[in-house]
Each structure stands twice: as structure tokens, then as C-alpha cells.
Tab-separated table of C-alpha atoms and ligand atoms in Angstrom:
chain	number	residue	atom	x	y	z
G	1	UNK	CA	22.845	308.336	120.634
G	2	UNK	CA	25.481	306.468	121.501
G	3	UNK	CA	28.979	305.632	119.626
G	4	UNK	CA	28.186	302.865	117.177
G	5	UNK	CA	30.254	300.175	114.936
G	6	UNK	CA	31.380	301.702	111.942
G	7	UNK	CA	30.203	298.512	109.996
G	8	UNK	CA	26.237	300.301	110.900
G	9	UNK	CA	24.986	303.809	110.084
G	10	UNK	CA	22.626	304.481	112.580
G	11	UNK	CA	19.799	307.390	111.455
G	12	UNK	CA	19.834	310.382	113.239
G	13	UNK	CA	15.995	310.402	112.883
G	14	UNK	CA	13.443	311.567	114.878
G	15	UNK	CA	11.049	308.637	114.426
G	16	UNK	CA	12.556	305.532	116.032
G	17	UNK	CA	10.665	303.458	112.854
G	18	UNK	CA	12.750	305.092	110.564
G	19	UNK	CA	16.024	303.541	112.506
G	20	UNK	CA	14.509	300.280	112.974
G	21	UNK	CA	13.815	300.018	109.104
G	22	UNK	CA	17.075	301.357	108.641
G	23	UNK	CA	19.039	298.748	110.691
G	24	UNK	CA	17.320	296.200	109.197
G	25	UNK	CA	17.572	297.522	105.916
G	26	UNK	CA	21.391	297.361	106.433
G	27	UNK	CA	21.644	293.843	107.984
G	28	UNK	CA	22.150	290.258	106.370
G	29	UNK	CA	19.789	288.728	108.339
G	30	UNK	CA	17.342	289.674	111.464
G	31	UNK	CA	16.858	287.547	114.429
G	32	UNK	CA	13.166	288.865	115.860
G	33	UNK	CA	12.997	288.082	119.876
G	34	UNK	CA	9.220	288.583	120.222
G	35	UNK	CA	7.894	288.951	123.804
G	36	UNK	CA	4.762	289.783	125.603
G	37	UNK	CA	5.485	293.803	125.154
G	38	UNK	CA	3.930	292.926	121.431
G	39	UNK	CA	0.696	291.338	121.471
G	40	UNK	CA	0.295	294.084	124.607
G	41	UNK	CA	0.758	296.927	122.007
G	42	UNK	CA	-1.018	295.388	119.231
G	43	UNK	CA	-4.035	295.181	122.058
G	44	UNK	CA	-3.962	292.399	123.043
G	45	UNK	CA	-4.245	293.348	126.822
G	46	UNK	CA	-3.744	290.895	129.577
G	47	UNK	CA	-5.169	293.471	132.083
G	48	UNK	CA	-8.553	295.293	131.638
G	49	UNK	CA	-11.812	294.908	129.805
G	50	UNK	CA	-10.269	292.178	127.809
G	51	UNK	CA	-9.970	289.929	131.185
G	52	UNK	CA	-12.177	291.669	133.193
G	53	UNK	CA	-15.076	290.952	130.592
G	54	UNK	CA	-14.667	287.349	130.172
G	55	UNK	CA	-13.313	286.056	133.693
G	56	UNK	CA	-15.255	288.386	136.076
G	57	UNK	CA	-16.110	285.078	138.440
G	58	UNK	CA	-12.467	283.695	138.620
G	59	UNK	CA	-11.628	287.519	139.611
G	60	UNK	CA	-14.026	287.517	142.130
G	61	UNK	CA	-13.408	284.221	143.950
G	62	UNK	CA	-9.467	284.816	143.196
G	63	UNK	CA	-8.458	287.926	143.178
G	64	UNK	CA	-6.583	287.349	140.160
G	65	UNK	CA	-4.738	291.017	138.783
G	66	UNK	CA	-4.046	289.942	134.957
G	67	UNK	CA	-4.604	286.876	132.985
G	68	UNK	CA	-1.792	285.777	132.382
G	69	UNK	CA	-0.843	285.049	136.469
G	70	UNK	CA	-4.552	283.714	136.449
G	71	UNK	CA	-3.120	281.290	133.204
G	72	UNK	CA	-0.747	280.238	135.797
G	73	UNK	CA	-2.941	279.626	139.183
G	74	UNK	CA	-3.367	276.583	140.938
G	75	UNK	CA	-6.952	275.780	140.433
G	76	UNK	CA	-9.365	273.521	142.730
G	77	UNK	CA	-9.188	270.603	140.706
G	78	UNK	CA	-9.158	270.118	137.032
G	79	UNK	CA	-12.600	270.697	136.194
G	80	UNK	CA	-12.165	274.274	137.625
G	81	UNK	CA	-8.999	274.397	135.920
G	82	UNK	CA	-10.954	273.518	132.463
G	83	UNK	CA	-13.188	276.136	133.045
G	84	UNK	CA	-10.763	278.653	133.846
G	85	UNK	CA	-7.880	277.393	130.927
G	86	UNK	CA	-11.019	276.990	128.017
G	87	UNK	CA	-12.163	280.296	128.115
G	88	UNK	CA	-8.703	281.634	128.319
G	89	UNK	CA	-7.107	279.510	125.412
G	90	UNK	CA	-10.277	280.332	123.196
G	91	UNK	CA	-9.665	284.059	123.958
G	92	UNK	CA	-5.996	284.130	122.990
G	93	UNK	CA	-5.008	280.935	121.394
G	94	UNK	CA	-8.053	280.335	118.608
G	95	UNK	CA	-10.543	282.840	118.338
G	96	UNK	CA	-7.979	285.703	118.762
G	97	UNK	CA	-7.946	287.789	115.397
G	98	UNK	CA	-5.399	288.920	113.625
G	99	UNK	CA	-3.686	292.078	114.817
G	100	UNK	CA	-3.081	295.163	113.036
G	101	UNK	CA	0.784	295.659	114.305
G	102	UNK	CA	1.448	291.620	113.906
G	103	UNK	CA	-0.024	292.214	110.379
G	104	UNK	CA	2.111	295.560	108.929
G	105	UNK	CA	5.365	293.666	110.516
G	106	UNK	CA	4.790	290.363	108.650
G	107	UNK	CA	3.812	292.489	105.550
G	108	UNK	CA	6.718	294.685	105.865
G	109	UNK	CA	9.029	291.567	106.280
G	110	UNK	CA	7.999	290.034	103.503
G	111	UNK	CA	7.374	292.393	101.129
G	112	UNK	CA	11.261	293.810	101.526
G	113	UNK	CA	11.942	290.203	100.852
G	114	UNK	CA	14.311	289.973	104.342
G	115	UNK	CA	16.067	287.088	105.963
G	116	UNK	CA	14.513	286.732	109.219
G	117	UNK	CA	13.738	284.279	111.838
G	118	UNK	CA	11.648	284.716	115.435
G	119	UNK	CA	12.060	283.628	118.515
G	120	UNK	CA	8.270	283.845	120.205
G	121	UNK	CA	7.906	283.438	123.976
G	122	UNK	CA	4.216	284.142	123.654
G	123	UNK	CA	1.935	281.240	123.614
G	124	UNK	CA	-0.832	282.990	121.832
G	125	UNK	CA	-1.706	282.616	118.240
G	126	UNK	CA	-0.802	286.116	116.661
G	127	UNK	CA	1.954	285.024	114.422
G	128	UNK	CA	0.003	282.072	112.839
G	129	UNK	CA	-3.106	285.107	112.845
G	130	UNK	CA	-0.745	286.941	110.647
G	131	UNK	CA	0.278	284.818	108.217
G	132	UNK	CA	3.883	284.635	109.685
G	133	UNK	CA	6.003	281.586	107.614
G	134	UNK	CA	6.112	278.497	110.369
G	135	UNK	CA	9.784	278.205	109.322
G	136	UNK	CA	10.915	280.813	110.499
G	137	UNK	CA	9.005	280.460	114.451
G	138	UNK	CA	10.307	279.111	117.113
G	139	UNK	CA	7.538	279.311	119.736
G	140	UNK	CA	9.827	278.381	122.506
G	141	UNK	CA	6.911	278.669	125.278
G	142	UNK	CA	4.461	276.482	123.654
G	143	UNK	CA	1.357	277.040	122.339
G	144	UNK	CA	-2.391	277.967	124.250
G	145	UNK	CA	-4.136	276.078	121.232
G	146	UNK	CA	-2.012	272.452	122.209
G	147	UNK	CA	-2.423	270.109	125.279
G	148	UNK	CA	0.200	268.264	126.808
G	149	UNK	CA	0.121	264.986	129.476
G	150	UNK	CA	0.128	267.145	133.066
G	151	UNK	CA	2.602	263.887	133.286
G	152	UNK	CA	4.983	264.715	130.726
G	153	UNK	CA	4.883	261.022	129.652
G	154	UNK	CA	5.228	261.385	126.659
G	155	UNK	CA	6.631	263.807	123.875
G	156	UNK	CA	3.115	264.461	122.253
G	157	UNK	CA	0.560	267.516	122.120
G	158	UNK	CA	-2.914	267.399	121.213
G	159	UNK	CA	-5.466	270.079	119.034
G	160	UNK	CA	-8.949	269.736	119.657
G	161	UNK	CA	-10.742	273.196	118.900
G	162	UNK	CA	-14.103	271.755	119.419
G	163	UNK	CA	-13.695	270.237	122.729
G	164	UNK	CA	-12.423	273.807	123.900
G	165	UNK	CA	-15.646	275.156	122.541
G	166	UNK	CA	-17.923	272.477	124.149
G	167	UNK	CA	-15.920	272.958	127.636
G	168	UNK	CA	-16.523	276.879	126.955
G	169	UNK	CA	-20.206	276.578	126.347
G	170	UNK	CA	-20.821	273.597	128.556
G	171	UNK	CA	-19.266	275.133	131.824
G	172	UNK	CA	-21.650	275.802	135.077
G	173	UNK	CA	-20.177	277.891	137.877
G	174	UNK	CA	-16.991	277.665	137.241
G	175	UNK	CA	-17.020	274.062	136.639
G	176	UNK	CA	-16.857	271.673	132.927
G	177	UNK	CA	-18.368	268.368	133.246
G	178	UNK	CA	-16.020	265.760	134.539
G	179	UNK	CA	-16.626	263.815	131.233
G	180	UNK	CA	-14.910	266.502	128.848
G	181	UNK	CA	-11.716	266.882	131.155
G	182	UNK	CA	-9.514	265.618	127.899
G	183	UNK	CA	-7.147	262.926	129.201
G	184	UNK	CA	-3.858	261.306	127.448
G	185	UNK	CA	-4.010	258.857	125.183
G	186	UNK	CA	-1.294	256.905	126.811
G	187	UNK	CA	-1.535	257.346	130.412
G	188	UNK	CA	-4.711	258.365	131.557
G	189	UNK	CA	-3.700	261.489	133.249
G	190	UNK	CA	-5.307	264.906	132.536
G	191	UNK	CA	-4.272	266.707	129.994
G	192	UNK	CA	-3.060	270.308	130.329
G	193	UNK	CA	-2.150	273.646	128.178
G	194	UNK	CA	0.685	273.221	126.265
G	195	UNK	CA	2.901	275.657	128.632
G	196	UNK	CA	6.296	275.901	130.236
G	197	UNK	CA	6.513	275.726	134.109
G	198	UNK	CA	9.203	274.876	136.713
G	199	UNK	CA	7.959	271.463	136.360
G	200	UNK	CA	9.101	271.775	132.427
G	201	UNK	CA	7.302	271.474	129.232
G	202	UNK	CA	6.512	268.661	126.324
G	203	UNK	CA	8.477	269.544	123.585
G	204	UNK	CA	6.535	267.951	120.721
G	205	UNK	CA	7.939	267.014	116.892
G	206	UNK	CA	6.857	270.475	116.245
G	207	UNK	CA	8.785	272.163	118.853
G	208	UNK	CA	12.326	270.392	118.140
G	209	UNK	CA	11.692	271.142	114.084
G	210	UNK	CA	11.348	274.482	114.902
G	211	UNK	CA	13.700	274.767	117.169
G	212	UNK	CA	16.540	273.095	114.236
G	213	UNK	CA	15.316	275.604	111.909
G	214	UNK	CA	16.269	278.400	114.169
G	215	UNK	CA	19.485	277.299	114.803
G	216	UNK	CA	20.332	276.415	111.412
G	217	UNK	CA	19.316	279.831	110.878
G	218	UNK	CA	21.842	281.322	113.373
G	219	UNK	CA	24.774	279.103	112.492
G	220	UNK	CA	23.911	280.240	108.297
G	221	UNK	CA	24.219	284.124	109.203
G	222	UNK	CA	26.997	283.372	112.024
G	223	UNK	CA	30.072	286.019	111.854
G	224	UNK	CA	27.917	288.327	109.310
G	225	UNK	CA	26.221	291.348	109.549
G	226	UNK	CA	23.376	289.857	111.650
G	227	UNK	CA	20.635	292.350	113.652
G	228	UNK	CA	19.460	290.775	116.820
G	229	UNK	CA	16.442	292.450	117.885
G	230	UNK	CA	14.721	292.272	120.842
G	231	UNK	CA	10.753	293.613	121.139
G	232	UNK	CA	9.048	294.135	123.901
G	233	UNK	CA	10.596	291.543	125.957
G	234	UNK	CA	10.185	291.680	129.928
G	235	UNK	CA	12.019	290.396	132.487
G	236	UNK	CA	10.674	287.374	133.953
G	237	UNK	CA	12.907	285.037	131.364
G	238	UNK	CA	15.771	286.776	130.147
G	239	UNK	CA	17.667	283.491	129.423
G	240	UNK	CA	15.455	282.845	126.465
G	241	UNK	CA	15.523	286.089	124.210
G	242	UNK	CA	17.862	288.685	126.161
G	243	UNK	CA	20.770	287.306	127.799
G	244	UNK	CA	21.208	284.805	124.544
G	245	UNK	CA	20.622	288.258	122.197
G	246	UNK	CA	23.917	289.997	123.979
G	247	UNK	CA	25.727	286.628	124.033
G	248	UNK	CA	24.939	286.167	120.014
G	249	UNK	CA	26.138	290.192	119.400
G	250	UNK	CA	29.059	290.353	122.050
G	251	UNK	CA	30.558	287.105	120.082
G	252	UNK	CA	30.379	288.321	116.538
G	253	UNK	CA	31.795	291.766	116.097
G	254	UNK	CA	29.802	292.481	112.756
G	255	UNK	CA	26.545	292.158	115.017
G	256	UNK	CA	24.278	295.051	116.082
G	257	UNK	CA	21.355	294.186	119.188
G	258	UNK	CA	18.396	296.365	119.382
G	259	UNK	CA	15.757	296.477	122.161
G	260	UNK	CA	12.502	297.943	121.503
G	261	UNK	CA	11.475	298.604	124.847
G	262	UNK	CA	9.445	301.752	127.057
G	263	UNK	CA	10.946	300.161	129.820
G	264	UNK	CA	14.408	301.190	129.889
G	265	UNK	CA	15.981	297.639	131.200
G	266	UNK	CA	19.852	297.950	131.535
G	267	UNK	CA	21.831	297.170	128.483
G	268	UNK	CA	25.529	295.953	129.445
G	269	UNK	CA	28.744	298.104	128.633
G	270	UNK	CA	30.277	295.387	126.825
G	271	UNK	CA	27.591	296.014	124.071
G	272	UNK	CA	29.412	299.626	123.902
G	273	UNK	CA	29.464	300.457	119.879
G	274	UNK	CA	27.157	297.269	119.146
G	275	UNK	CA	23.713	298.729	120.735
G	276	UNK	CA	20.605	300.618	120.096
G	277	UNK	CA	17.830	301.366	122.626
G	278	UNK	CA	15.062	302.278	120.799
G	279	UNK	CA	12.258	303.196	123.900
G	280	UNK	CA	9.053	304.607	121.956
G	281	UNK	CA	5.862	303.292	121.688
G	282	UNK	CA	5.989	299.692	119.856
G	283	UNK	CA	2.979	300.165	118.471
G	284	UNK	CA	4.569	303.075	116.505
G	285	UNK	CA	8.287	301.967	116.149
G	286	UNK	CA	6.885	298.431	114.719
G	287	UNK	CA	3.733	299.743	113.430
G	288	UNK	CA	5.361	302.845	111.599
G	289	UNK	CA	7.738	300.573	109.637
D	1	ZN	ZN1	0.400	260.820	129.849
């Protein structure tokens, strides 16, 4: 273990779950970084049967490794696209139930009555699954169950559960019927899965009211004795959750950051005294809370 702020006691424990609830225990507020490490552990596999099971022709004709980089794929045209992106938001943005980990942490959250807020980067739907308060989410990457304009035109998304289901159902070789392709209301174009790209994202109502309720959240618990914890977060965008984590800790010296990781991703020496690695399964570190 490594030296730590005086303001923290740190367990010397040798289950990881019993530090967690510790550190939280001890902290004004929590600020939750949630990445795709969690809905992995709470089975919610990308890889496997899960994709395997349900996309076996897009593997086939594409050679596609998880579902996630299939998510991402430049399709045909949009009716493949439909075909692919109906079945997969189905899957993990509506039908997905609610997980068991998801479940214990919002329970455990709640019923110790903490101040919290998350930061998702996961589009899926296992926070609204689990009952998780929609004040304090931020689901910075969007949402699977929303469409935007593939034009950005305009700062709108769009919910239609059924259409998903009747592209689902009504698909043939890989291919919906041109006539359910949804299109925007306002210019025509196709619309497309509510997502994040290098070509940007709409950021709805939605997105920039949750988005004020995180910060508000931040700038109430500034300069106290705030725990920024990080949870199975990768390393494809550490400017969302990471990077802004040890910013957020470095400049307040009451602050404590915490990475719940298996992957043991460098932590910088200028966290020295303000840091805790915590590098067990998250399914048991979360879970065992
Ligand atoms: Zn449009």
C-alpha cells in the first residue's frame, strides 16, 4: 500500500470491497466514473456467446471480433446498417435486464444515503435497468435507445422502441426494408444511434441537463473531502473519466482518486499520497460492497 493523505484512513484489509466501502464511507461526496470494465463484469459481454449468438451473419461476412467495433463499422448502406444497429441496440439498449452488480451498487448507494454523482461512458441502459436517480447521470456517450440526424442538424434525439422491434423482426439477410430506415423530422436524412464519433455527437436537452447537474455537483463538493473513483475504465478515452479524475484530485488536496481496475494502467506520481489502486475482480470489489 502506498503512503496516503492523512485526511484518509485507508483499510489494511484483505478484501479490496472492504476499502472501497471504507473510502467512501469516509468521503463527502463520490464522483462514480463508470466505464465499459462494468457492464463487462456484471456480464454483459461484448465478446462471446452474447455476440456470437445474435450476430453470427455480420461475423461471417465481416469478420467483426466484438460488438462493440461491429457498433462502430461502416456498413453497406443504411438498410444494412439498420439491420446490424436494431439488433444491437435491442440487445443492450432496451431489452437488456437489469444486472446483478449494477443492482447491489445502486442499492448500496442509496441505502447508506451517499452523495454521489456518475459519469457513464457506456451507452447501454444498465443504470436506468437499475433504478439509478437520472440526476445524478451524466451519460456523456449517448444513449443506444436514442437516434440522432446522421447530419447533426439539429440538437434533437428520437425514442421509438417499436420501430427497433419491427426493424428487428422485419429484417431479411441482413437487410430492413427501405421504408422503416427512420429519417429526421427536419431534414430528411437518416437517422442514426445516438453515439459519439470523430464526426461528433447531438447533444440533446437531455444531455446538457445532465451534464449542468454534474457540474453543479462538482463545483458543490469542490475543496472537500471528495472521492473520485474510477471503475473499470479503459483506455480508448481517457479525457472523459481519467485524465479529468487526476486533474479534479491533483487540484484539491482533501481529494482521494481510486481506480478499480485488473488492468494495472499507470497512475501518475503526482497523485503520490492521494491514490488507491484497487486491481481485483470488479465484480467482487463492487459486488462485495
Ligand atoms: Zn437532420
Amino acid at each position: 500500500m502506498e503512503k496516503i493523505s492523512p485526511l484518509w484512513k485507508v483499510e489494511d484489509s484483505d478484501s479490496q470491497a472492504d476499502t472501497l466501502r471504507s473510502l467512501i464511507d469516509q468521503a463527502d461526496a463520490t464522483v462514480i466514473g463508470v466505464g465499459a470494465g462494468m457492464p463487462a463484469a456484471d456480464g454483459f459481454s461484448y465478446v462471446g456467446p452474447r455476440f456470437e449468438d445474435n450476430f453470427a451473419d455480420f461475423i461471417e461476412k465481416y469478420h467483426f471480433y466484438d460488438m462493440l467495433q461491429a457498433f462502430l463499422a461502416k456498413f453497406e448502406d443504411w438498410s444494412e446498417y439498420w439491420a446490424f444497429e436494431s439488433r444491437f441496440v435491442l440487445l443492450n439498449g432496451i431489452d437488456q435486464p437489469e444486472g446483478k452488480l449494477y443492482h447491489h451498487f445502486q442499492q448500496f448507494l442509496e441505502n447508506n444515503h451517499y452523495e454521489y454523482t456518475i459519469l457513464n461512458t457506456n451507452g447501454d441502459n444498465t443504470l436506468e435497468k437499475a433504478h439509478f436517480d437520472k440526476d445524478r447521470v451524466f451519460n456523456y456517450q449517448g444513449q443506444f435507445s436514442r437516434m440522432q440526424c446522421s447530419k447533426f442538424c439539429t440538437p434533437f434525439t428520437y425514442r421509438d422502441d417499436d420501430l427497433i422491434r419491427k426493424m428487428v423482426r422485419d429484417q431479411r439477410n441482413m437487410r430492413v426494408p427501405e421504408d422503416l430506415i427512420p429519417r429526421c423530422p427536419n431534414c430528411g436524412a437518416p437517422l442514426e444511434v445516438n453515439k459519439r464519433t470523430d464526426q461528433g455527437m447531438v447533444e440533446d436537452a437531455e444531455w446538457h441537463r445532465e451534464e449542468k447537474n454534474y457540474h453543479d455537483f462538482l463545483d458543490k463538493w469542490n475543496g472537500k473531502k471528495v472521492l473520485n473513483l474510477e471503475i473499470g475504465v479503459g483506455h480508448t478515452t481517457p479525457w472523459i473519466i481519467r485524465e479529468p479524475f487526476w486533474k479534479m484530485t491533483k487540484e484539491s488536496p482533501d481529494a482521494m482518486y481510486v481506480m478499480v481496475n485488473q488492468k494495472d494502467y499507470l497512475i501518475p506520481d503526482y497523485l503520490d499520497g492521494q491514490k488507491v489502486r484497487l486491481n481485483g475482480d470488479i465484480a467482487q470489489v463492487v459486488g462485495q460492497l
